XYZ file of C-alpha atoms in Angstrom:
334
model
C -0.276 -0.043 0.153
C 1.409 3.408 -1.372
C -0.155 6.331 0.661
C 0.386 10.003 -0.092
C -0.474 13.059 1.888
C -1.168 16.298 0.066
C -1.123 19.584 2.521
C 1.051 17.544 5.041
C 1.977 20.427 6.929
C -0.874 21.767 7.334
C -3.251 21.124 10.518
C -5.020 18.304 9.155
C -1.972 16.673 6.910
C -0.390 16.534 10.768
C -3.219 14.726 11.971
C -3.242 12.476 8.908
C 0.246 11.199 10.301
C -0.945 10.676 13.664
C -4.342 8.642 13.095
C -2.400 6.834 10.260
C -0.030 5.706 13.079
C -2.546 5.182 15.881
C -4.709 2.996 13.614
C -1.927 0.917 12.403
C -3.041 1.669 8.296
C -1.421 -0.723 6.359
C 1.499 1.333 4.911
C 4.461 -0.131 2.661
C 5.224 3.446 1.194
C 4.786 6.920 2.405
C 4.691 10.222 0.262
C 4.606 13.808 1.291
C 3.521 16.817 -0.905
C 3.410 20.340 0.067
C 3.537 24.072 -1.347
C 7.176 25.409 -2.156
C 6.406 26.914 1.216
C 6.933 23.642 2.861
C 8.786 21.610 0.306
C 11.742 20.336 2.388
C 10.304 20.147 5.412
C 10.976 16.655 7.337
C 8.405 15.078 9.467
C 8.415 11.600 11.444
C 6.412 8.833 11.136
C 6.840 5.608 12.965
C 10.040 6.124 13.887
C 11.180 7.524 10.351
C 12.139 10.734 8.627
C 10.360 11.530 5.770
C 10.909 14.930 3.578
C 7.828 16.583 2.061
C 8.413 16.641 -1.434
C 6.884 19.987 -3.895
C 3.543 18.811 -5.254
C 4.034 19.383 -8.836
C 2.534 18.169 -12.009
C 4.472 14.741 -12.778
C 3.863 11.127 -12.751
C 4.911 11.176 -8.667
C 1.265 9.618 -8.024
C 2.098 6.782 -10.453
C 2.128 4.073 -7.648
C 0.104 5.592 -4.958
C -3.146 3.686 -3.832
C -4.748 6.387 -2.146
C -3.889 10.399 -1.490
C -5.077 11.730 1.448
C -5.773 15.744 0.105
C -5.954 18.609 2.219
C -4.170 21.792 0.593
C -7.234 23.766 -0.259
C -9.940 23.948 -3.122
C -7.760 25.531 -5.083
C -5.322 23.250 -5.358
C -7.598 20.190 -5.370
C -9.284 21.384 -8.107
C -6.538 21.963 -10.058
C -4.423 18.427 -9.189
C -7.168 16.000 -9.164
C -6.563 14.957 -12.198
C -2.787 14.800 -11.806
C -3.395 12.684 -8.556
C -5.997 10.299 -10.128
C -4.607 9.755 -13.576
C -3.038 5.986 -12.751
C -5.492 5.025 -10.304
C -4.602 6.962 -6.569
C -7.855 6.844 -4.996
C -8.176 11.069 -3.593
C -10.001 11.780 -0.422
C -10.431 15.315 -0.588
C -11.243 17.453 2.476
C -11.859 20.393 0.418
C -15.372 21.484 -0.419
C -13.923 21.547 -4.200
C -15.951 18.691 -5.251
C -18.089 17.819 -2.755
C -21.610 18.668 -4.501
C -20.077 17.500 -8.143
C -22.557 14.378 -8.940
C -20.043 12.498 -10.428
C -17.817 12.901 -6.777
C -19.380 10.731 -3.320
C -19.752 12.596 -0.323
C -19.252 10.417 2.355
C -19.333 9.237 6.165
C -18.658 6.080 6.778
C -21.014 5.892 9.843
C -23.859 6.627 7.354
C -22.949 6.211 3.709
C -19.941 3.895 3.090
C -21.276 2.310 0.345
C -21.156 5.250 -1.792
C -17.176 5.349 -1.831
C -17.748 2.586 -4.280
C -18.680 4.479 -7.064
C -16.690 6.917 -7.938
C -16.178 7.790 -10.997
C -13.386 10.393 -11.151
C -11.417 8.452 -8.516
C -11.848 11.594 -6.109
C -13.933 10.932 -2.952
C -15.069 14.022 -0.979
C -14.796 14.541 2.841
C -17.694 16.517 3.674
C -17.465 19.533 6.164
C -16.697 19.215 9.943
C -19.924 20.664 11.548
C -21.894 18.492 8.986
C -19.721 15.008 9.832
C -19.887 15.386 13.617
C -24.124 16.055 13.001
C -24.714 13.461 10.359
C -23.090 10.609 12.535
C -25.499 11.858 15.000
C -28.875 11.823 13.038
C -28.325 8.927 11.601
C -29.452 6.649 14.474
C -32.219 9.084 14.914
C -32.843 8.945 11.101
C -33.317 5.111 11.364
C -36.532 5.605 14.195
C -38.278 7.843 12.178
C -37.425 10.263 8.931
C -36.275 13.398 9.894
C -38.109 16.605 8.374
C -36.374 19.457 9.062
C -33.370 20.472 11.460
C -32.199 23.564 12.654
C -28.372 24.161 14.433
C -26.398 26.791 15.813
C -22.691 25.929 15.992
C -20.279 26.565 18.188
C -16.960 26.482 15.639
C -13.260 26.399 17.365
C -10.643 28.631 15.970
C -8.975 24.901 14.605
C -11.996 25.448 11.895
C -9.665 28.180 10.242
C -6.468 25.799 10.220
C -2.843 25.890 12.416
C -2.674 29.532 11.783
C -6.019 30.773 13.426
C -5.235 28.467 16.210
C -1.961 30.447 16.627
C -3.572 33.568 16.204
C -6.442 33.323 18.982
C -3.478 32.204 21.165
C -1.707 35.326 20.231
C -4.511 37.433 20.707
C -5.040 36.334 24.250
C -1.659 37.137 25.041
C -1.716 40.603 23.146
C -5.390 40.955 25.647
C -3.315 40.639 28.951
C 0.250 42.193 28.276
C -1.004 44.717 26.446
C -4.593 45.605 26.940
C -6.031 45.254 23.164
C -5.655 43.025 20.305
C -3.442 44.050 17.437
C -3.487 41.151 15.255
C -6.234 40.374 13.395
C -5.830 38.393 10.252
C -7.608 34.865 9.695
C -10.911 35.935 11.383
C -12.980 39.354 10.321
C -13.133 40.073 13.704
C -11.246 40.110 17.083
C -12.523 36.237 18.233
C -10.343 36.490 22.030
C -13.153 37.236 24.614
C -15.616 37.054 21.466
C -17.693 34.946 19.203
C -18.350 35.926 15.367
C -21.795 34.944 14.086
C -19.862 34.149 10.350
C -18.158 31.205 8.948
C -16.941 31.768 5.741
C -18.234 34.314 3.138
C -21.858 35.526 3.190
C -24.136 34.007 -0.044
C -26.829 36.132 -1.593
C -29.593 34.233 0.730
C -27.613 36.172 4.022
C -26.823 32.694 4.911
C -22.797 32.284 5.214
C -21.095 29.204 2.976
C -20.483 27.228 5.778
C -24.605 27.350 6.664
C -25.153 26.645 3.094
C -22.937 23.619 3.131
C -24.676 22.218 5.787
C -27.923 22.166 4.021
C -26.746 20.839 0.811
C -24.496 18.215 2.223
C -26.639 17.144 4.682
C -29.303 16.077 2.265
C -26.590 14.620 -0.230
C -24.673 12.136 2.610
C -28.199 10.557 4.031
C -30.131 10.543 0.764
C -32.679 12.842 2.399
C -34.993 15.492 1.626
C -34.404 17.172 5.014
C -34.313 20.727 5.126
C -32.055 22.520 7.354
C -31.257 25.575 8.799
C -27.787 26.455 10.634
C -26.561 29.832 12.212
C -22.679 28.887 12.420
C -20.876 30.442 14.683
C -17.001 30.652 15.515
C -15.768 30.849 19.409
C -12.623 31.589 21.138
C -12.277 27.488 21.929
C -9.215 26.248 20.609
C -10.282 22.631 19.455
C -13.285 20.814 18.757
C -16.870 22.283 17.604
C -19.937 22.150 19.516
C -23.504 21.898 18.227
C -27.117 22.259 19.076
C -29.684 20.478 17.184
C -33.292 20.969 16.501
C -34.662 17.688 14.978
C -38.100 17.183 13.744
C -39.357 14.085 12.851
C -42.076 12.711 11.253
C -43.428 10.858 14.040
C -42.946 11.814 17.590
C -40.052 10.291 19.449
C -39.487 9.943 23.322
C -36.361 10.791 24.972
C -35.545 7.125 25.648
C -35.564 6.214 22.279
C -33.182 8.833 20.968
C -30.883 8.128 24.026
C -30.643 4.647 23.335
C -30.239 4.772 19.923
C -27.560 7.494 20.205
C -26.005 5.649 22.587
C -25.570 1.991 20.227
C -24.375 3.842 17.561
C -20.819 3.803 16.021
C -18.969 7.175 16.127
C -21.723 8.304 18.907
C -20.700 8.476 22.853
C -23.875 9.351 24.880
C -22.818 11.669 27.827
C -26.039 12.691 29.106
C -26.955 13.473 33.133
C -28.366 16.554 33.036
C -29.600 16.339 36.637
C -25.939 16.093 37.664
C -24.701 18.387 35.613
C -22.992 15.414 33.127
C -22.835 16.437 29.364
C -20.252 17.101 26.678
C -17.816 19.536 26.347
C -15.236 20.927 23.763
C -12.388 20.644 26.073
C -13.041 17.086 26.537
C -13.799 15.677 23.196
C -10.836 17.451 22.137
C -8.455 14.521 20.854
C -11.354 12.154 20.732
C -12.718 10.484 17.765
C -16.243 10.027 18.739
C -19.006 12.308 18.579
C -20.075 13.170 22.205
C -23.569 13.873 22.468
C -25.584 15.347 25.660
C -28.635 17.563 26.289
C -31.033 14.980 24.600
C -34.495 16.330 25.500
C -38.261 17.256 24.029
C -38.508 20.171 21.740
C -40.906 22.522 23.602
C -41.702 24.312 20.417
C -42.661 20.971 18.849
C -44.468 18.036 19.438
C -42.290 16.030 16.874
C -39.330 17.642 17.948
C -36.167 16.723 19.952
C -33.227 18.930 20.928
C -29.719 17.942 22.183
C -26.147 19.124 22.198
C -23.013 17.462 20.353
C -19.564 18.272 20.628
C -16.497 16.458 18.304
C -12.925 17.305 17.538
C -12.841 19.164 14.433
C -9.249 17.959 12.923
C -10.204 14.398 13.769
C -13.595 13.416 13.072
C -14.450 16.786 11.348
C -11.542 15.766 9.097
C -8.612 13.651 9.301
C -10.265 10.615 10.725
C -12.868 10.620 9.038
C -11.129 10.508 5.100
C -8.636 7.884 7.119
C -12.086 5.402 8.031
C -13.299 6.267 4.053
C -9.698 4.630 3.108
C -9.982 1.672 5.949
C -13.290 0.747 4.079
C -12.136 0.934 0.909
C -9.058 -0.997 1.594
C -11.003 -3.283 4.010
C -8.733 -2.710 6.839
C -10.141 -3.907 10.263
């Protein structure tokens, strides 16, 4: 098995290396690729040093079986043909191909089989908030079809990349040392001691691109007519996203039904004892594989509604882990 990582120096690229080692993914040969800026950088993987090669339009992917790509949508579009032309499976973490009808959009706990039909040799990794939400929605969907979803997300700095995490830390230092923030580059406003009700650019309907991803990607992954309305908010946590989710189903569900379904579902951890202040928080889900779920309760505004809270590591399940799980499914890795 020859494995390539494109964008190896980024936050997700580094997480690929950690997860592939932790899960003992069968790798006979590993190659790392990056931009002009990161080419020549060296990283350790399972006791061996690897040097990042410059990503170019050449035959470097001739013998590659699977390429994990997390280098931005522009790079994915430009190099997709180069990466796949000799048969490599490209698992792409950008938004470049997610809504392409010839590219499956896959969360293994929900629609793993979709990965088997990939006319372009590409499988898209969904948006992080969508991944975590559909992992939790799937066991509810099995109980009763979900008609509508409302979401408020609470997304950490990690969703904007390693530089954004560094910026948030720098902003806190500036506030403590200087009394004001002077570094604002990765976010439209100061994030430290603040929340920003905008993630990605605004679209014509005044929903952000991130919010529209949740609408469109959820329907594609779940093969559903479900309607989704989201407000995505950047918060000043460093790592792990959280979401408040309101679900309307065709028939009314009991809280006990939903809790039991989530507790048994792959990729989910039920942490739900509200009377004793037990519920999942991003500090606790950081570095973990599963999506943690709590605050499950009836929606007081909708007889067919359930509301819940979830949190998960954006870099792991929201990106790198989901991609590795897709490859494990394709190559029958146990």
